[in-house]
mmCIF file of N, CA and C in Angstrom:
data_model
loop_
_atom_site.group_PDB
_atom_site.id
_atom_site.type_symbol
_atom_site.label_atom_id
_atom_site.label_comp_id
_atom_site.label_asym_id
_atom_site.label_seq_id
_atom_site.Cartn_x
_atom_site.Cartn_y
_atom_site.Cartn_z
ATOM 1 N N MET C 1 14.687 -14.155 -7.314
ATOM 2 C CA MET C 1 13.314 -14.485 -6.999
ATOM 3 C C MET C 1 12.765 -13.406 -6.074
ATOM 4 N N VAL C 2 11.478 -13.195 -6.165
ATOM 5 C CA VAL C 2 10.794 -12.293 -5.251
ATOM 6 C C VAL C 2 9.532 -12.999 -4.764
ATOM 7 N N ILE C 3 9.229 -12.815 -3.494
ATOM 8 C CA ILE C 3 7.981 -13.338 -2.925
ATOM 9 C C ILE C 3 7.161 -12.131 -2.514
ATOM 10 N N ILE C 4 5.955 -12.042 -3.040
ATOM 11 C CA ILE C 4 5.110 -10.878 -2.800
ATOM 12 C C ILE C 4 3.850 -11.283 -2.041
ATOM 13 N N PRO C 5 3.332 -10.365 -1.208
ATOM 14 C CA PRO C 5 2.107 -10.650 -0.462
ATOM 15 C C PRO C 5 0.864 -10.272 -1.276
ATOM 16 N N ALA C 6 0.454 -11.154 -2.161
ATOM 17 C CA ALA C 6 -0.722 -10.889 -2.999
ATOM 18 C C ALA C 6 -1.995 -11.126 -2.190
ATOM 19 N N THR C 7 -3.074 -10.517 -2.608
ATOM 20 C CA THR C 7 -4.347 -10.715 -1.901
ATOM 21 C C THR C 7 -4.822 -12.159 -2.002
ATOM 22 N N THR C 8 -4.338 -12.888 -2.991
ATOM 23 C CA THR C 8 -4.708 -14.296 -3.154
ATOM 24 C C THR C 8 -3.778 -15.232 -2.384
ATOM 25 N N GLY C 9 -2.758 -14.670 -1.713
ATOM 26 C CA GLY C 9 -1.773 -15.444 -0.969
ATOM 27 C C GLY C 9 -0.381 -15.057 -1.410
ATOM 28 N N ASN C 10 0.629 -15.502 -0.679
ATOM 29 C CA ASN C 10 2.006 -15.183 -1.058
ATOM 30 C C ASN C 10 2.331 -15.814 -2.396
ATOM 31 N N MET C 11 2.999 -15.030 -3.251
ATOM 32 C CA MET C 11 3.303 -15.483 -4.610
ATOM 33 C C MET C 11 4.801 -15.399 -4.850
ATOM 34 N N GLY C 12 5.394 -16.521 -5.194
ATOM 35 C CA GLY C 12 6.802 -16.545 -5.571
ATOM 36 C C GLY C 12 6.943 -16.312 -7.057
ATOM 37 N N VAL C 13 7.861 -15.436 -7.437
ATOM 38 C CA VAL C 13 8.060 -15.097 -8.843
ATOM 39 C C VAL C 13 9.505 -15.426 -9.221
ATOM 40 N N LEU C 14 9.648 -16.351 -10.150
ATOM 41 C CA LEU C 14 10.949 -16.767 -10.678
ATOM 42 C C LEU C 14 11.019 -16.419 -12.157
ATOM 43 N N PRO C 15 12.215 -16.445 -12.750
ATOM 44 C CA PRO C 15 12.302 -16.226 -14.197
ATOM 45 C C PRO C 15 11.387 -17.191 -14.945
ATOM 46 N N GLY C 16 10.729 -16.682 -15.963
ATOM 47 C CA GLY C 16 9.820 -17.502 -16.758
ATOM 48 C C GLY C 16 8.400 -17.542 -16.219
ATOM 49 N N HIS C 17 8.123 -16.785 -15.154
ATOM 50 C CA HIS C 17 6.769 -16.762 -14.584
ATOM 51 C C HIS C 17 5.790 -16.231 -15.619
ATOM 52 N N VAL C 18 4.600 -16.753 -15.607
ATOM 53 C CA VAL C 18 3.565 -16.291 -16.527
ATOM 54 C C VAL C 18 3.238 -14.825 -16.213
ATOM 55 N N ALA C 19 2.935 -14.058 -17.240
ATOM 56 C CA ALA C 19 2.580 -12.643 -17.052
ATOM 57 C C ALA C 19 1.331 -12.550 -16.179
ATOM 58 N N THR C 20 1.400 -11.687 -15.161
ATOM 59 C CA THR C 20 0.331 -11.593 -14.170
ATOM 60 C C THR C 20 0.285 -10.190 -13.596
ATOM 61 N N ILE C 21 -0.888 -9.794 -13.182
ATOM 62 C CA ILE C 21 -1.052 -8.587 -12.377
ATOM 63 C C ILE C 21 -1.671 -9.044 -11.064
ATOM 64 N N ALA C 22 -1.058 -8.644 -9.944
ATOM 65 C CA ALA C 22 -1.554 -9.063 -8.641
ATOM 66 C C ALA C 22 -1.715 -7.856 -7.727
ATOM 67 N N GLU C 23 -2.839 -7.807 -7.032
ATOM 68 C CA GLU C 23 -3.036 -6.781 -6.010
ATOM 69 C C GLU C 23 -2.286 -7.220 -4.760
ATOM 70 N N LEU C 24 -1.606 -6.267 -4.123
ATOM 71 C CA LEU C 24 -0.836 -6.578 -2.923
ATOM 72 C C LEU C 24 -1.619 -6.206 -1.677
ATOM 73 N N LYS C 25 -1.454 -7.034 -0.638
ATOM 74 C CA LYS C 25 -2.041 -6.745 0.667
ATOM 75 C C LYS C 25 -0.907 -6.391 1.627
ATOM 76 N N PRO C 26 -1.220 -5.849 2.785
ATOM 77 C CA PRO C 26 -0.160 -5.580 3.752
ATOM 78 C C PRO C 26 0.572 -6.870 4.109
ATOM 79 N N GLY C 27 1.898 -6.831 4.011
ATOM 80 C CA GLY C 27 2.688 -8.016 4.309
ATOM 81 C C GLY C 27 4.136 -7.829 3.910
ATOM 82 N N VAL C 28 4.868 -8.940 3.881
ATOM 83 C CA VAL C 28 6.305 -8.903 3.627
ATOM 84 C C VAL C 28 6.603 -9.301 2.187
ATOM 85 N N MET C 29 7.428 -8.480 1.535
ATOM 86 C CA MET C 29 7.967 -8.826 0.229
ATOM 87 C C MET C 29 9.425 -9.213 0.452
ATOM 88 N N SER C 30 9.808 -10.391 -0.023
ATOM 89 C CA SER C 30 11.187 -10.876 0.119
ATOM 90 C C SER C 30 11.864 -10.846 -1.235
ATOM 91 N N LEU C 31 12.993 -10.190 -1.297
ATOM 92 C CA LEU C 31 13.786 -10.105 -2.515
ATOM 93 C C LEU C 31 15.015 -10.982 -2.332
ATOM 94 N N HIS C 32 15.124 -12.037 -3.130
ATOM 95 C CA HIS C 32 16.218 -13.008 -3.031
ATOM 96 C C HIS C 32 17.204 -12.759 -4.164
ATOM 97 N N GLU C 33 18.446 -12.437 -3.796
ATOM 98 C CA GLU C 33 19.523 -12.229 -4.770
ATOM 99 C C GLU C 33 20.694 -13.108 -4.338
ATOM 100 N N GLY C 34 20.836 -14.259 -4.998
ATOM 101 C CA GLY C 34 21.850 -15.218 -4.569
ATOM 102 C C GLY C 34 21.507 -15.728 -3.187
ATOM 103 N N ASN C 35 22.448 -15.618 -2.254
ATOM 104 C CA ASN C 35 22.203 -16.041 -0.871
ATOM 105 C C ASN C 35 21.652 -14.921 0.000
ATOM 106 N N ASP C 36 21.564 -13.717 -0.550
ATOM 107 C CA ASP C 36 21.077 -12.566 0.215
ATOM 108 C C ASP C 36 19.568 -12.430 0.077
ATOM 109 N N VAL C 37 18.911 -12.168 1.199
ATOM 110 C CA VAL C 37 17.471 -11.941 1.211
ATOM 111 C C VAL C 37 17.215 -10.603 1.897
ATOM 112 N N THR C 38 16.507 -9.722 1.218
ATOM 113 C CA THR C 38 16.109 -8.445 1.792
ATOM 114 C C THR C 38 14.595 -8.458 1.913
ATOM 115 N N LYS C 39 14.102 -8.078 3.096
ATOM 116 C CA LYS C 39 12.655 -8.106 3.338
ATOM 117 C C LYS C 39 12.137 -6.693 3.565
ATOM 118 N N TYR C 40 10.995 -6.419 2.936
ATOM 119 C CA TYR C 40 10.331 -5.130 3.034
ATOM 120 C C TYR C 40 8.899 -5.341 3.491
ATOM 121 N N PHE C 41 8.402 -4.410 4.299
ATOM 122 C CA PHE C 41 6.976 -4.409 4.598
ATOM 123 C C PHE C 41 6.290 -3.580 3.526
ATOM 124 N N ILE C 42 5.288 -4.165 2.900
ATOM 125 C CA ILE C 42 4.499 -3.504 1.849
ATOM 126 C C ILE C 42 3.112 -3.240 2.427
ATOM 127 N N SER C 43 2.644 -1.998 2.355
ATOM 128 C CA SER C 43 1.317 -1.700 2.904
ATOM 129 C C SER C 43 0.196 -2.050 1.930
ATOM 130 N N SER C 44 0.435 -1.859 0.652
ATOM 131 C CA SER C 44 -0.530 -2.221 -0.400
ATOM 132 C C SER C 44 0.077 -1.824 -1.739
ATOM 133 N N GLY C 45 -0.586 -2.205 -2.819
ATOM 134 C CA GLY C 45 -0.099 -1.841 -4.146
ATOM 135 C C GLY C 45 -0.415 -2.910 -5.167
ATOM 136 N N PHE C 46 0.406 -2.963 -6.208
ATOM 137 C CA PHE C 46 0.220 -3.935 -7.282
ATOM 138 C C PHE C 46 1.574 -4.459 -7.737
ATOM 139 N N ALA C 47 1.575 -5.698 -8.193
ATOM 140 C CA ALA C 47 2.771 -6.285 -8.802
ATOM 141 C C ALA C 47 2.423 -6.619 -10.243
ATOM 142 N N TYR C 48 3.302 -6.243 -11.143
ATOM 143 C CA TYR C 48 3.141 -6.527 -12.563
ATOM 144 C C TYR C 48 4.271 -7.463 -12.964
ATOM 145 N N ILE C 49 3.925 -8.697 -13.259
ATOM 146 C CA ILE C 49 4.925 -9.671 -13.685
ATOM 147 C C ILE C 49 4.837 -9.734 -15.203
ATOM 148 N N HIS C 50 5.948 -9.415 -15.865
ATOM 149 C CA HIS C 50 5.980 -9.357 -17.324
ATOM 150 C C HIS C 50 6.438 -10.688 -17.902
ATOM 151 N N ALA C 51 6.103 -10.930 -19.135
ATOM 152 C CA ALA C 51 6.469 -12.178 -19.818
ATOM 153 C C ALA C 51 7.976 -12.310 -20.006
ATOM 154 N N ASN C 52 8.712 -11.215 -19.935
ATOM 155 C CA ASN C 52 10.168 -11.252 -20.137
ATOM 156 C C ASN C 52 10.936 -11.493 -18.829
ATOM 157 N N SER C 53 10.267 -12.038 -17.833
ATOM 158 C CA SER C 53 10.852 -12.380 -16.521
ATOM 159 C C SER C 53 11.192 -11.170 -15.652
ATOM 160 N N TYR C 54 10.619 -10.016 -15.938
ATOM 161 C CA TYR C 54 10.780 -8.843 -15.089
ATOM 162 C C TYR C 54 9.507 -8.639 -14.291
ATOM 163 N N ALA C 55 9.653 -8.073 -13.106
ATOM 164 C CA ALA C 55 8.499 -7.764 -12.281
ATOM 165 C C ALA C 55 8.622 -6.336 -11.780
ATOM 166 N N ASP C 56 7.531 -5.613 -11.825
ATOM 167 C CA ASP C 56 7.451 -4.270 -11.260
ATOM 168 C C ASP C 56 6.532 -4.341 -10.053
ATOM 169 N N VAL C 57 6.998 -3.818 -8.941
ATOM 170 C CA VAL C 57 6.170 -3.751 -7.745
ATOM 171 C C VAL C 57 5.926 -2.275 -7.459
ATOM 172 N N VAL C 58 4.665 -1.910 -7.474
ATOM 173 C CA VAL C 58 4.264 -0.534 -7.196
ATOM 174 C C VAL C 58 3.543 -0.557 -5.853
ATOM 175 N N ALA C 59 4.196 -0.009 -4.841
ATOM 176 C CA ALA C 59 3.667 -0.073 -3.482
ATOM 177 C C ALA C 59 3.405 1.321 -2.935
ATOM 178 N N VAL C 60 2.363 1.434 -2.132
ATOM 179 C CA VAL C 60 2.082 2.697 -1.457
ATOM 180 C C VAL C 60 3.226 3.006 -0.500
ATOM 181 N N GLU C 61 3.663 1.988 0.251
ATOM 182 C CA GLU C 61 4.799 2.109 1.149
ATOM 183 C C GLU C 61 5.590 0.811 1.103
ATOM 184 N N ALA C 62 6.899 0.917 1.114
ATOM 185 C CA ALA C 62 7.776 -0.241 1.222
ATOM 186 C C ALA C 62 8.921 0.165 2.142
ATOM 187 N N VAL C 63 9.001 -0.504 3.288
ATOM 188 C CA VAL C 63 9.995 -0.162 4.301
ATOM 189 C C VAL C 63 10.803 -1.405 4.648
ATOM 190 N N PRO C 64 12.142 -1.320 4.616
ATOM 191 C CA PRO C 64 12.934 -2.478 5.054
ATOM 192 C C PRO C 64 12.560 -2.855 6.486
ATOM 193 N N LEU C 65 12.347 -4.151 6.725
ATOM 194 C CA LEU C 65 11.914 -4.593 8.045
ATOM 195 C C LEU C 65 12.879 -4.197 9.150
ATOM 196 N N ASP C 66 14.163 -4.151 8.842
ATOM 197 C CA ASP C 66 15.128 -3.821 9.878
ATOM 198 C C ASP C 66 15.138 -2.335 10.250
ATOM 199 N N GLN C 67 14.305 -1.529 9.592
ATOM 200 C CA GLN C 67 14.218 -0.103 9.908
ATOM 201 C C GLN C 67 12.906 0.260 10.606
ATOM 202 N N ILE C 68 12.163 -0.743 11.044
ATOM 203 C CA ILE C 68 10.860 -0.493 11.656
ATOM 204 C C ILE C 68 10.994 -0.529 13.173
ATOM 205 N N ASP C 69 10.417 0.465 13.835
ATOM 206 C CA ASP C 69 10.446 0.578 15.287
ATOM 207 C C ASP C 69 9.219 -0.147 15.857
ATOM 208 N N ALA C 70 9.454 -1.245 16.563
ATOM 209 C CA ALA C 70 8.368 -2.072 17.105
ATOM 210 C C ALA C 70 7.481 -1.287 18.069
ATOM 211 N N SER C 71 8.058 -0.368 18.826
ATOM 212 C CA SER C 71 7.246 0.391 19.783
ATOM 213 C C SER C 71 6.265 1.316 19.064
ATOM 214 N N LEU C 72 6.684 1.860 17.918
ATOM 215 C CA LEU C 72 5.771 2.712 17.146
ATOM 216 C C LEU C 72 4.644 1.894 16.519
ATOM 217 N N VAL C 73 4.943 0.659 16.156
ATOM 218 C CA VAL C 73 3.910 -0.226 15.610
ATOM 219 C C VAL C 73 2.863 -0.506 16.689
ATOM 220 N N GLN C 74 3.313 -0.820 17.906
ATOM 221 C CA GLN C 74 2.386 -1.072 19.015
ATOM 222 C C GLN C 74 1.551 0.177 19.322
ATOM 223 N N GLN C 75 2.195 1.329 19.267
ATOM 224 C CA GLN C 75 1.490 2.593 19.491
ATOM 225 C C GLN C 75 0.413 2.794 18.424
ATOM 226 N N GLY C 76 0.729 2.467 17.170
ATOM 227 C CA GLY C 76 -0.241 2.602 16.078
ATOM 228 C C GLY C 76 -1.417 1.667 16.253
ATOM 229 N N ILE C 77 -1.154 0.441 16.681
ATOM 230 C CA ILE C 77 -2.252 -0.508 16.923
ATOM 231 C C ILE C 77 -3.187 0.046 17.993
ATOM 232 N N ALA C 78 -2.619 0.534 19.084
ATOM 233 C CA ALA C 78 -3.434 1.080 20.175
ATOM 234 C C ALA C 78 -4.240 2.290 19.710
ATOM 235 N N GLU C 79 -3.590 3.168 18.964
ATOM 236 C CA GLU C 79 -4.249 4.390 18.490
ATOM 237 C C GLU C 79 -5.422 4.065 17.562
ATOM 238 N N PHE C 80 -5.196 3.180 16.581
ATOM 239 C CA PHE C 80 -6.264 2.873 15.633
ATOM 240 C C PHE C 80 -7.361 2.005 16.254
ATOM 241 N N THR C 81 -7.009 1.180 17.233
ATOM 242 C CA THR C 81 -8.025 0.397 17.941
ATOM 243 C C THR C 81 -8.951 1.333 18.709
ATOM 244 N N GLN C 82 -8.373 2.354 19.357
ATOM 245 C CA GLN C 82 -9.183 3.338 20.079
ATOM 246 C C GLN C 82 -10.070 4.114 19.107
ATOM 247 N N LYS C 83 -9.502 4.516 17.956
ATOM 248 C CA LYS C 83 -10.301 5.233 16.954
ATOM 249 C C LYS C 83 -11.434 4.361 16.436
ATOM 250 N N LEU C 84 -11.165 3.063 16.270
ATOM 251 C CA LEU C 84 -12.199 2.145 15.783
ATOM 252 C C LEU C 84 -13.341 2.036 16.789
ATOM 253 N N SER C 85 -13.012 1.962 18.064
ATOM 254 C CA SER C 85 -14.064 1.820 19.081
ATOM 255 C C SER C 85 -14.884 3.096 19.262
ATOM 256 N N SER C 86 -14.313 4.254 18.907
ATOM 257 C CA SER C 86 -15.048 5.507 19.065
ATOM 258 C C SER C 86 -15.577 6.069 17.747
ATOM 259 N N ALA C 87 -15.415 5.337 16.656
ATOM 260 C CA ALA C 87 -15.867 5.826 15.344
ATOM 261 C C ALA C 87 -17.380 5.990 15.338
ATOM 262 N N SER C 88 -17.828 7.100 14.754
ATOM 263 C CA SER C 88 -19.267 7.360 14.722
ATOM 264 C C SER C 88 -19.828 7.401 13.301
ATOM 265 N N THR C 89 -18.973 7.342 12.295
ATOM 266 C CA THR C 89 -19.444 7.325 10.910
ATOM 267 C C THR C 89 -18.811 6.138 10.187
ATOM 268 N N ASP C 90 -19.394 5.795 9.057
ATOM 269 C CA ASP C 90 -18.831 4.706 8.253
ATOM 270 C C ASP C 90 -17.411 5.042 7.795
ATOM 271 N N LEU C 91 -17.162 6.301 7.449
ATOM 272 C CA LEU C 91 -15.834 6.712 7.011
ATOM 273 C C LEU C 91 -14.816 6.566 8.142
ATOM 274 N N GLU C 92 -15.154 7.031 9.332
ATOM 275 C CA GLU C 92 -14.251 6.896 10.479
ATOM 276 C C GLU C 92 -13.971 5.429 10.786
ATOM 277 N N THR C 93 -14.997 4.597 10.693
ATOM 278 C CA THR C 93 -14.835 3.160 10.939
ATOM 279 C C THR C 93 -13.904 2.541 9.916
ATOM 280 N N ALA C 94 -14.110 2.874 8.641
ATOM 281 C CA ALA C 94 -13.274 2.309 7.575
ATOM 282 C C ALA C 94 -11.820 2.753 7.731
ATOM 283 N N GLU C 95 -11.595 4.035 8.002
ATOM 284 C CA GLU C 95 -10.229 4.536 8.174
ATOM 285 C C GLU C 95 -9.540 3.870 9.360
ATOM 286 N N ALA C 96 -10.251 3.733 10.463
ATOM 287 C CA ALA C 96 -9.670 3.108 11.654
ATOM 288 C C ALA C 96 -9.398 1.624 11.403
ATOM 289 N N GLN C 97 -10.304 0.945 10.706
ATOM 290 C CA GLN C 97 -10.104 -0.480 10.430
ATOM 291 C C GLN C 97 -8.894 -0.700 9.534
ATOM 292 N N ILE C 98 -8.702 0.166 8.556
ATOM 293 C CA ILE C 98 -7.511 0.078 7.704
ATOM 294 C C ILE C 98 -6.261 0.263 8.558
ATOM 295 N N GLY C 99 -6.274 1.230 9.460
ATOM 296 C CA GLY C 99 -5.135 1.453 10.347
ATOM 297 C C GLY C 99 -4.836 0.245 11.218
ATOM 298 N N VAL C 100 -5.872 -0.367 11.771
ATOM 299 C CA VAL C 100 -5.694 -1.570 12.594
ATOM 300 C C VAL C 100 -5.130 -2.703 11.746
ATOM 301 N N ASP C 101 -5.692 -2.906 10.557
ATOM 302 C CA ASP C 101 -5.244 -3.999 9.682
ATOM 303 C C ASP C 101 -3.782 -3.839 9.275
ATOM 304 N N VAL C 102 -3.392 -2.643 8.860
ATOM 305 C CA VAL C 102 -2.017 -2.407 8.408
ATOM 306 C C VAL C 102 -1.038 -2.556 9.570
ATOM 307 N N HIS C 103 -1.358 -1.978 10.717
ATOM 308 C CA HIS C 103 -0.448 -2.085 11.863
ATOM 309 C C HIS C 103 -0.375 -3.519 12.398
ATOM 310 N N SER C 104 -1.484 -4.249 12.334
ATOM 311 C CA SER C 104 -1.462 -5.653 12.762
ATOM 312 C C SER C 104 -0.598 -6.488 11.824
ATOM 313 N N ALA C 105 -0.719 -6.258 10.520
ATOM 314 C CA ALA C 105 0.123 -6.974 9.551
ATOM 315 C C ALA C 105 1.586 -6.597 9.745
ATOM 316 N N LEU C 106 1.831 -5.342 10.004
ATOM 317 C CA LEU C 106 3.195 -4.871 10.255
ATOM 318 C C LEU C 106 3.760 -5.530 11.512
ATOM 319 N N ASN C 107 2.949 -5.627 12.542
ATOM 320 C CA ASN C 107 3.383 -6.271 13.779
ATOM 321 C C ASN C 107 3.705 -7.749 13.548
ATOM 322 N N SER C 108 2.871 -8.444 12.798
ATOM 323 C CA SER C 108 3.120 -9.861 12.494
ATOM 324 C C SER C 108 4.402 -10.029 11.694
ATOM 325 N N ALA C 109 4.597 -9.177 10.714
ATOM 326 C CA ALA C 109 5.808 -9.250 9.887
ATOM 327 C C ALA C 109 7.048 -8.980 10.718
ATOM 328 N N LEU C 110 6.972 -7.986 11.570
ATOM 329 C CA LEU C 110 8.119 -7.620 12.393
ATOM 330 C C LEU C 110 8.419 -8.711 13.420
ATOM 331 N N THR C 111 7.397 -9.299 14.001
ATOM 332 C CA THR C 111 7.586 -10.382 14.969
ATOM 333 C C THR C 111 8.284 -11.567 14.313
ATOM 334 N N ALA C 112 7.821 -11.963 13.131
ATOM 335 C CA ALA C 112 8.439 -13.084 12.421
ATOM 336 C C ALA C 112 9.885 -12.758 12.055
ATOM 337 N N PHE C 113 10.140 -11.531 11.615
ATOM 338 C CA PHE C 113 11.485 -11.110 11.244
ATOM 339 C C PHE C 113 12.414 -11.163 12.457
ATOM 340 N N LEU C 114 11.958 -10.652 13.592
ATOM 341 C CA LEU C 114 12.788 -10.636 14.800
ATOM 342 C C LEU C 114 13.053 -12.048 15.312
ATOM 343 N N GLU C 115 12.062 -12.937 15.177
ATOM 344 C CA GLU C 115 12.269 -14.328 15.579
ATOM 345 C C GLU C 115 13.331 -14.989 14.701
ATOM 346 N N LEU C 116 13.291 -14.736 13.397
ATOM 347 C CA LEU C 116 14.307 -15.293 12.498
ATOM 348 C C LEU C 116 15.694 -14.735 12.809
ATOM 349 N N GLU C 117 15.761 -13.447 13.112
ATOM 350 C CA GLU C 117 17.042 -12.830 13.465
ATOM 351 C C GLU C 117 17.599 -13.451 14.745
ATOM 352 N N ALA C 118 16.736 -13.665 15.736
ATOM 353 C CA ALA C 118 17.174 -14.269 16.997
ATOM 354 C C ALA C 118 17.643 -15.699 16.766
ATOM 355 N N PHE C 119 16.937 -16.426 15.910
ATOM 356 C CA PHE C 119 17.318 -17.805 15.599
ATOM 357 C C PHE C 119 18.679 -17.828 14.901
ATOM 358 N N ALA C 120 18.920 -16.895 13.996
ATOM 359 C CA ALA C 120 20.204 -16.841 13.281
ATOM 360 C C ALA C 120 21.340 -16.537 14.252
ATOM 361 N N VAL C 121 21.120 -15.630 15.191
ATOM 362 C CA VAL C 121 22.139 -15.300 16.181
ATOM 363 C C VAL C 121 22.416 -16.522 17.058
ATOM 364 N N LEU C 122 21.367 -17.218 17.462
ATOM 365 C CA LEU C 122 21.526 -18.408 18.289
ATOM 366 C C LEU C 122 22.322 -19.483 17.542
ATOM 367 N N ASN C 123 22.020 -19.688 16.267
ATOM 368 C CA ASN C 123 22.744 -20.671 15.467
ATOM 369 C C ASN C 123 24.221 -20.302 15.341
ATOM 370 N N GLU C 124 24.533 -19.024 15.208
ATOM 371 C CA GLU C 124 25.919 -18.598 15.127
ATOM 372 C C GLU C 124 26.637 -18.846 16.451
ATOM 373 N N TRP C 125 25.927 -18.624 17.548
ATOM 374 C CA TRP C 125 26.501 -18.813 18.872
ATOM 375 C C TRP C 125 26.787 -20.282 19.150
ATOM 376 N N LEU C 126 25.880 -21.164 18.680
ATOM 377 C CA LEU C 126 26.070 -22.602 18.914
ATOM 378 C C LEU C 126 27.166 -23.107 18.020
#
């Protein structure tokens, strides 16, 4: 199973899913293989779900959540927020807003991932 961050909301894809094309928004894609779950941050792209139970995910960026540096994400939020406040053209505003949106989504995804990791460690300790 795969869970993708579609613009219409998170979409779970299982074998036999109806053929669909979905636009992806910044968020977490979860790939479930048996008991293993791998999570990736997707910045944007498209998912093509085929009638034969295969799915293709075409993403601008896909980074495993465990390889993301939280301090760099915070730095990006600060940088793009400053650019947004000083933007003087529509293009500068749009570029800065995209940067803020992507880094904010990345921060939310990373925060949720780290909370789950901490919970798993706590459960093992108990």
